[in-house]
Amino acid sequence: MWCLVSQANSVILEVQVDPKAIGQECLEKACDCLGISKECDYFGLKYQNAKGEELWLNLRNPIERQTGGGVAPLRFALRVKFWVPPHLLLQEATRHQFYLHSRLELLEGRLKVADWSSVVRLVAWIAQADIGDYDPLSPPNALYSQCCQIQPAERCESKPLDLIHRIVQQHKEMKGMKPSTAEYWLLKEVSNLDTFGQEMFHNTKFGYNGVSMIGVGPHGITVYRNRDEETQNIPYTAIQSATSQRRMFHLVYLSLDGEETSLNFKLDSSQSASGLYRAITEKHAFYSCETVRSAVTAQFIRDLKGTIISIFNEDSTLGKKYVFDIRRTCREVYDNARRALYCEAATVTLPEEKEILEKHDCGDCEEPKCKESRECLAKLLDAMLCRICMDRSFDTALFPCGHAVACLDCARRCERCPLCRADIDHCRTIYLPIELTHVDKHNPKLLSESIEPSYSTSSAEEIQKRILASESSMVNSNDI
């Protein structure tokens, strides 16, 4: 069976799978064609049902059961399902697909930026990534005009008259920047947007209970009222229960006052309601949990025939349909990809930000913004140091109090917490974001250089030392 998988830039891949194949096989073959060997967990496949709704293909269930067979070849869209900051992406091919999807989200208005200055930067990065250096003999005016569809959020100042001129100037300043680096900086910018990583679910035509839309993102649920007049953020920790029945979705959560509150939301179809329930469960597990619980991975439903058969044989797989297809959490995807790439002796190359930082290095500039940035950097460096030796960065949490104030060596020598003086039962190694793992108090430049380290084949020994050191620290933490 042939499947046509389209990327976010409309380029189509032809993938051949078995007629009874599950969705995971199709996704992995598409990712292999793009060079994404270890990070396909971030992606999913979308298809349109008979009503024209876009739904996520459940990767654990057979493809034909979900699409109803359809006319061959089946058509899917490769899209990012779980969004993460670009410094967590180890393969350049993965970052490129993130960039393509972000570019599409910006042009179609699903990602809203803060102001026109952000629009100028984003359009310039898109031009540098797609075209390269600015050429005065053949300026990319068509691309500028297309990208000017990117609009800031409402209640913003009017569109500048010299917008194109400002974009051109910004594009000229990026001369020499690699396309992959421009893609990285665009992803950095959009990862700070409020709607980054949100999957939107729209209400029925006439609205219901004043709620027009619900967004499910990395940190929780955002409820959008009619005409976007007000929004309400509900963190995952406040959710008590979520259920869907036909077209209705029912949510019970704790308000800021600690009172139990319910929210009813009516969608266009029962499949959309099930998709909302699935999105909340999967995103909560991916972003907030250490590992995916068996209650999530094992949850399934049966069709009518399968239900009848299961009365006589509970172990029957007939008619079984898994509700969720998530396999790993955010931390597990990153760790597994890093170790797999190391075992394969693959090259992990992140954008060369050092050149860009040196280009804009202002040295001892006394500009207020530069001075403030240096002060913030100094405070950050001090905050990341062990409170006891003031030499190494802290990497150990003390329990049961939970304070993280010391490095592993100093924590071993403590019987009580240096902050609250509570007795220490045991310690655990904590893993800081990659840009904070190499903090040097005496050399602030190292912080900027360590934001995105570059690994090449010539530094294979250094990779091995870092990974072996992290593994030994995990072993030592269990012995404390």
XYZ file of C-alpha atoms in Angstrom:
480
model
C 0.000 0.000 0.000
C 1.366 3.412 -0.973
C 1.051 6.459 1.279
C 1.790 10.058 0.309
C 3.261 11.982 3.238
C 3.475 15.756 2.751
C 5.886 17.973 4.669
C 5.009 21.456 5.899
C 6.595 22.941 2.745
C 4.257 20.819 0.555
C 7.047 18.462 -0.558
C 5.579 14.949 -0.765
C 7.233 11.687 0.212
C 6.120 8.335 -1.193
C 6.080 5.597 1.449
C 5.164 1.957 0.883
C 3.815 -0.072 3.813
C 1.984 -3.338 4.324
C -1.829 -3.081 3.900
C -2.298 -4.108 7.541
C 0.512 -1.918 8.874
C 0.122 0.315 11.921
C 0.735 4.043 11.733
C 4.126 3.813 13.443
C 5.598 1.972 10.464
C 4.522 4.695 8.053
C 5.889 7.457 10.314
C 9.256 5.756 10.796
C 9.707 5.193 7.058
C 8.881 8.840 6.334
C 11.324 10.010 9.000
C 14.029 7.699 7.639
C 13.641 9.308 4.216
C 14.279 12.697 5.837
C 17.257 11.534 7.896
C 15.409 11.648 11.220
C 16.518 8.378 12.710
C 16.141 8.802 16.482
C 13.757 11.701 17.079
C 10.580 10.647 15.311
C 8.707 10.674 18.668
C 8.245 14.433 18.265
C 6.212 13.947 15.080
C 2.853 12.555 14.079
C 0.745 11.998 10.979
C -2.445 13.912 10.291
C -5.281 12.918 7.984
C -8.701 14.266 7.062
C -11.868 12.359 7.891
C -15.068 12.355 5.844
C -16.134 15.679 7.421
C -12.867 17.381 6.475
C -11.554 17.502 10.051
C -7.811 17.109 10.610
C -7.103 14.288 13.060
C -3.954 12.663 14.391
C -3.392 9.139 13.164
C -3.071 6.747 16.112
C 0.306 5.164 15.472
C -0.464 1.972 17.423
C -3.587 1.054 15.476
C -3.834 -0.282 11.896
C -3.995 2.496 9.328
C -6.977 1.132 7.388
C -9.203 0.961 10.480
C -8.762 4.682 11.073
C -8.964 5.996 7.534
C -11.708 3.598 6.482
C -9.587 2.270 3.645
C -10.057 5.259 1.394
C -8.806 5.625 -2.156
C -5.174 4.598 -2.601
C -2.732 6.171 -2.146
C -3.581 7.399 1.352
C -2.549 10.961 2.112
C -1.026 12.119 5.384
C 0.671 15.267 6.616
C 3.891 15.017 8.628
C 3.615 17.527 11.453
C 5.226 18.264 14.797
C 3.036 16.832 17.541
C 5.163 17.600 20.598
C 7.010 20.920 20.449
C 10.264 21.396 22.368
C 12.887 24.195 22.400
C 15.470 23.847 19.613
C 18.402 23.175 21.959
C 16.816 19.806 22.774
C 16.870 18.738 19.120
C 20.020 16.799 18.320
C 19.630 16.237 14.579
C 19.681 19.017 12.008
C 17.010 17.227 9.967
C 14.692 17.343 12.983
C 15.261 21.066 13.484
C 14.556 21.646 9.780
C 11.135 19.978 10.056
C 10.408 22.028 13.186
C 11.346 25.129 11.221
C 9.091 24.232 8.281
C 6.123 23.653 10.572
C 6.800 26.860 12.549
C 7.021 28.817 9.303
C 3.655 27.416 8.220
C 2.077 28.205 11.608
C 3.319 31.802 11.399
C 2.091 32.371 7.846
C -1.332 30.904 8.585
C -1.732 33.000 11.737
C -1.828 30.212 14.298
C 1.294 31.569 15.987
C 0.852 35.164 17.154
C 3.926 37.306 17.794
C 4.183 40.151 20.276
C 4.954 43.191 18.088
C 6.157 44.384 14.696
C 9.812 44.219 15.738
C 9.381 40.473 16.197
C 7.744 40.276 12.766
C 10.787 41.996 11.225
C 13.206 39.536 12.832
C 11.138 36.484 11.906
C 10.736 37.499 8.261
C 14.458 38.237 7.993
C 15.322 34.824 9.448
C 12.924 33.126 7.033
C 14.526 34.977 4.114
C 18.037 34.022 5.269
C 17.014 30.379 5.748
C 15.201 30.097 2.411
C 17.200 32.407 0.126
C 20.535 33.050 1.828
C 22.404 36.353 1.894
C 20.618 39.453 0.619
C 21.318 40.139 -3.052
C 20.581 43.750 -4.091
C 20.434 42.694 -7.747
C 17.596 40.231 -7.125
C 15.943 41.009 -3.782
C 13.374 38.399 -2.623
C 10.433 40.807 -2.760
C 7.925 38.002 -3.317
C 9.110 36.225 -0.180
C 8.971 39.458 1.831
C 5.394 40.099 0.700
C 4.321 36.549 1.509
C 5.921 36.609 4.954
C 4.374 39.968 5.775
C 1.180 37.988 6.354
C 2.676 37.326 9.800
C 0.727 39.569 12.109
C 1.286 40.466 15.766
C -1.343 39.826 18.407
C -4.355 42.119 18.577
C -4.287 45.429 20.432
C -0.923 46.236 18.890
C 0.265 49.394 17.168
C -0.593 49.878 13.517
C 1.562 48.402 10.775
C 4.726 50.486 10.158
C 4.930 52.173 6.785
C 8.601 51.234 6.430
C 8.104 47.566 7.362
C 9.713 46.198 4.182
C 12.665 48.554 4.565
C 13.238 47.390 8.141
C 13.073 43.747 7.000
C 15.651 44.404 4.271
C 18.002 46.091 6.757
C 17.659 43.191 9.173
C 18.279 40.713 6.355
C 21.445 42.557 5.300
C 22.833 42.343 8.848
C 22.572 38.538 8.678
C 25.113 38.281 5.882
C 27.215 35.150 6.288
C 24.751 33.390 8.563
C 24.161 29.752 7.642
C 20.573 28.720 6.762
C 20.588 26.158 9.587
C 21.572 28.884 12.063
C 18.775 31.154 10.815
C 16.318 28.286 11.286
C 17.613 27.792 14.818
C 17.167 31.455 15.757
C 13.630 31.482 14.373
C 12.779 28.437 16.493
C 14.323 30.201 19.503
C 12.055 33.175 18.894
C 8.819 31.235 18.437
C 9.539 28.962 21.420
C 8.997 32.022 23.652
C 5.525 32.744 22.254
C 2.484 32.104 24.444
C 0.860 29.860 21.849
C 3.992 27.792 21.162
C 3.165 24.092 21.132
C -0.567 24.609 21.610
C -3.011 22.368 19.782
C -6.243 24.270 19.192
C -9.771 22.866 19.444
C -12.586 25.108 18.224
C -16.121 25.314 19.531
C -19.275 24.804 17.520
C -20.506 27.503 15.184
C -22.664 29.280 17.755
C -20.329 28.810 20.732
C -21.057 27.111 24.017
C -20.833 28.629 27.506
C -18.973 31.605 26.086
C -15.904 29.499 25.220
C -14.716 29.845 21.642
C -11.548 27.752 21.686
C -9.362 25.561 23.895
C -5.598 25.292 23.466
C -3.676 22.333 24.870
C 0.009 23.151 25.360
C 3.129 22.077 27.237
C 2.099 23.660 30.539
C -1.646 23.135 30.594
C -4.905 24.224 29.020
C -5.740 27.720 27.803
C -9.442 28.599 27.534
C -10.226 31.349 25.022
C -13.477 33.217 25.506
C -15.539 34.705 22.704
C -13.698 37.250 20.533
C -10.485 36.544 22.473
C -11.538 39.089 25.095
C -10.094 37.063 27.954
C -8.187 33.853 28.454
C -7.921 31.413 31.327
C -4.920 29.191 32.013
C -5.484 25.853 33.731
C -2.253 24.008 34.649
C -2.143 20.234 34.456
C -1.680 20.047 38.231
C -5.115 21.644 38.749
C -7.020 19.176 36.540
C -9.052 16.643 38.509
C -10.739 14.746 35.677
C -11.421 14.970 31.942
C -14.009 12.976 30.001
C -15.555 13.057 26.556
C -18.965 11.765 25.528
C -20.087 12.149 21.959
C -19.536 15.824 21.086
C -19.263 17.005 24.683
C -16.032 17.394 26.639
C -16.232 17.725 30.416
C -13.364 19.057 32.535
C -13.172 19.288 36.328
C -10.371 21.413 37.792
C -9.429 23.429 40.873
C -9.726 27.201 40.582
C -7.247 29.662 42.071
C -9.360 29.680 45.238
C -9.064 25.918 45.556
C -12.701 25.333 44.637
C -13.710 22.505 42.326
C -14.932 23.974 39.035
C -16.309 22.305 35.921
C -16.099 23.302 32.282
C -18.266 21.915 29.486
C -17.167 22.314 25.899
C -19.088 21.270 22.789
C -17.158 20.403 19.639
C -18.101 19.794 16.038
C -17.923 15.995 16.234
C -17.326 13.108 18.615
C -13.919 12.533 17.004
C -12.882 16.100 17.871
C -14.034 15.589 21.468
C -12.023 12.381 21.688
C -9.061 14.210 20.158
C -9.229 16.876 22.876
C -9.277 14.228 25.603
C -6.374 12.457 23.935
C -4.349 15.658 23.526
C -4.647 16.567 27.221
C -3.602 13.106 28.374
C -0.694 12.736 25.955
C 0.733 16.232 26.382
C 0.527 15.984 30.155
C 2.404 12.676 30.045
C 4.982 13.966 27.540
C 5.875 17.245 29.230
C 5.167 16.655 32.919
C 5.819 12.988 33.720
C 9.037 11.049 34.226
C 7.710 8.119 32.209
C 4.473 7.133 30.469
C 2.305 5.158 32.867
C 0.980 1.764 31.926
C -2.549 3.074 32.538
C -2.029 5.316 29.514
C -0.239 2.887 27.211
C -2.619 -0.006 27.943
C -5.897 1.926 27.631
C -8.015 0.650 24.736
C -11.574 0.323 23.454
C -13.258 -2.322 21.296
C -15.749 -2.217 18.497
C -19.081 -4.055 18.801
C -17.797 -7.350 17.415
C -14.695 -7.238 19.582
C -16.777 -6.490 22.675
C -18.904 -9.566 22.133
C -15.852 -11.782 21.600
C -14.143 -10.357 24.717
C -17.032 -11.625 26.859
C -15.849 -15.154 26.156
C -12.134 -14.407 25.782
C -10.738 -11.397 27.613
C -7.316 -11.793 25.990
C -8.696 -11.505 22.478
C -7.174 -8.724 20.344
C -10.137 -8.671 17.974
C -11.538 -5.161 17.550
C -9.037 -3.659 20.001
C -8.171 -0.019 19.422
C -5.619 1.777 21.567
C -6.686 5.213 22.780
C -3.197 6.729 23.073
C -0.022 6.175 21.062
C 2.538 8.075 23.172
C 5.600 5.940 23.923
C 8.097 8.228 25.635
C 8.200 11.464 27.610
C 10.219 14.536 26.631
C 13.159 13.501 28.816
C 13.125 9.934 27.556
C 13.106 11.008 23.898
C 16.105 13.283 24.436
C 18.091 10.753 26.474
C 17.372 7.854 24.118
C 18.290 9.907 21.042
C 21.519 11.152 22.600
C 22.640 7.669 23.619
C 21.587 6.096 20.323
C 23.505 8.677 18.297
C 26.573 8.150 20.468
C 26.393 4.364 20.075
C 26.213 4.801 16.313
C 29.196 7.196 16.456
C 27.028 9.731 14.655
C 27.922 13.399 14.436
C 25.748 15.678 16.550
C 26.070 19.206 15.177
C 24.249 22.193 16.601
C 24.236 25.629 14.922
C 27.434 27.621 15.241
C 26.124 30.436 17.426
C 29.641 31.414 18.497
C 30.256 33.271 15.240
C 27.028 35.211 15.606
C 27.720 36.077 19.229
C 31.226 37.280 18.402
C 29.854 39.372 15.568
C 27.580 41.253 17.971
C 30.008 41.235 20.917
C 30.056 44.719 22.394
C 32.935 44.128 24.801
C 32.837 46.692 27.602
C 30.033 48.694 26.043
C 28.359 51.055 28.508
C 24.982 51.002 26.788
C 22.221 50.551 29.415
C 20.903 47.367 27.790
C 24.356 45.807 27.533
C 25.207 46.760 31.103
C 21.934 45.299 32.355
C 22.543 42.091 30.389
C 26.003 41.687 31.919
C 24.587 42.180 35.407
C 21.868 39.585 34.790
C 24.480 37.181 33.443
C 26.651 37.636 36.549
C 23.657 36.966 38.797
C 22.776 33.852 36.807
C 26.311 32.532 37.079
C 26.325 33.036 40.850
C 22.889 31.452 41.240
C 23.994 28.271 39.491
C 26.991 27.673 41.776
C 27.081 25.262 44.696
C 26.226 27.179 47.875
C 28.914 25.318 49.839
C 32.093 25.220 47.736
C 31.093 28.080 45.366
C 33.202 26.370 42.708
C 31.111 23.796 40.814
C 27.529 24.166 39.608
C 24.883 22.495 41.763
C 23.581 19.194 40.418
C 22.067 17.426 43.445
C 18.681 17.655 45.182
C 18.337 16.876 48.889
C 15.370 14.902 50.163
C 12.872 15.034 51.760
C 13.088 18.860 51.731
C 13.773 18.952 47.961
C 16.285 21.828 47.981
C 18.890 21.890 45.193
C 21.790 23.974 46.465
C 24.911 21.784 46.345
C 27.082 19.733 44.042
C 27.358 15.973 44.493
C 30.641 16.059 46.446
C 29.392 18.649 48.933
C 26.001 16.967 49.315
C 27.696 13.751 50.403
C 29.352 15.583 53.286
C 26.125 17.146 54.572
C 23.880 15.609 57.191
C 21.419 18.510 57.172
C 20.151 20.792 54.437
C 22.177 24.063 54.342
C 18.972 26.050 53.748
C 16.250 24.630 56.018
C 18.425 22.504 58.339
C 16.194 19.469 57.777
C 17.750 16.019 58.063
C 18.856 14.503 54.750
C 17.538 11.012 54.001
C 18.933 10.671 50.488
C 20.118 12.668 47.467
C 19.316 12.544 43.774
C 21.196 13.898 40.789
C 19.268 16.537 38.849
C 19.760 17.360 35.169
C 19.754 21.028 34.238
C 18.911 22.312 30.748
C 21.781 21.848 28.335
C 22.634 25.557 28.269
C 23.214 25.611 32.048
C 25.273 22.467 32.457
C 28.690 24.114 32.050
C 28.768 27.258 34.172
C 32.116 28.933 34.800
C 31.986 31.777 37.283
C 35.224 33.331 36.064
C 34.498 33.263 32.326
C 31.056 34.604 31.362
C 31.711 33.901 27.678
C 31.589 30.180 28.401
C 27.913 30.461 29.204
C 27.085 31.838 25.769
C 29.359 29.309 24.094
C 27.810 26.424 25.994
C 24.274 27.328 25.014
C 24.612 25.180 21.929
C 27.881 23.171 21.917
C 29.067 21.744 18.591
C 30.144 18.118 18.493
C 32.171 16.912 15.531
C 33.976 13.705 14.705
C 37.210 15.205 16.014
C 35.724 15.504 19.511
C 34.435 11.955 19.835
C 36.585 11.375 22.918
C 35.035 14.393 24.616
C 31.520 13.067 23.925
C 32.436 9.726 25.438
C 33.858 11.359 28.578
C 30.710 13.469 29.088
C 28.303 10.584 28.661
C 30.354 8.252 30.885
C 30.516 10.989 33.515
C 26.733 11.444 33.445
C 26.205 7.697 33.732
C 28.603 7.408 36.669
C 26.843 10.297 38.443
C 23.525 8.459 38.060
C 25.075 5.363 39.646
C 26.605 7.363 42.477
C 23.308 9.100 43.225
C 21.659 5.749 43.820
C 24.381 4.812 46.300
C 23.889 7.858 48.511
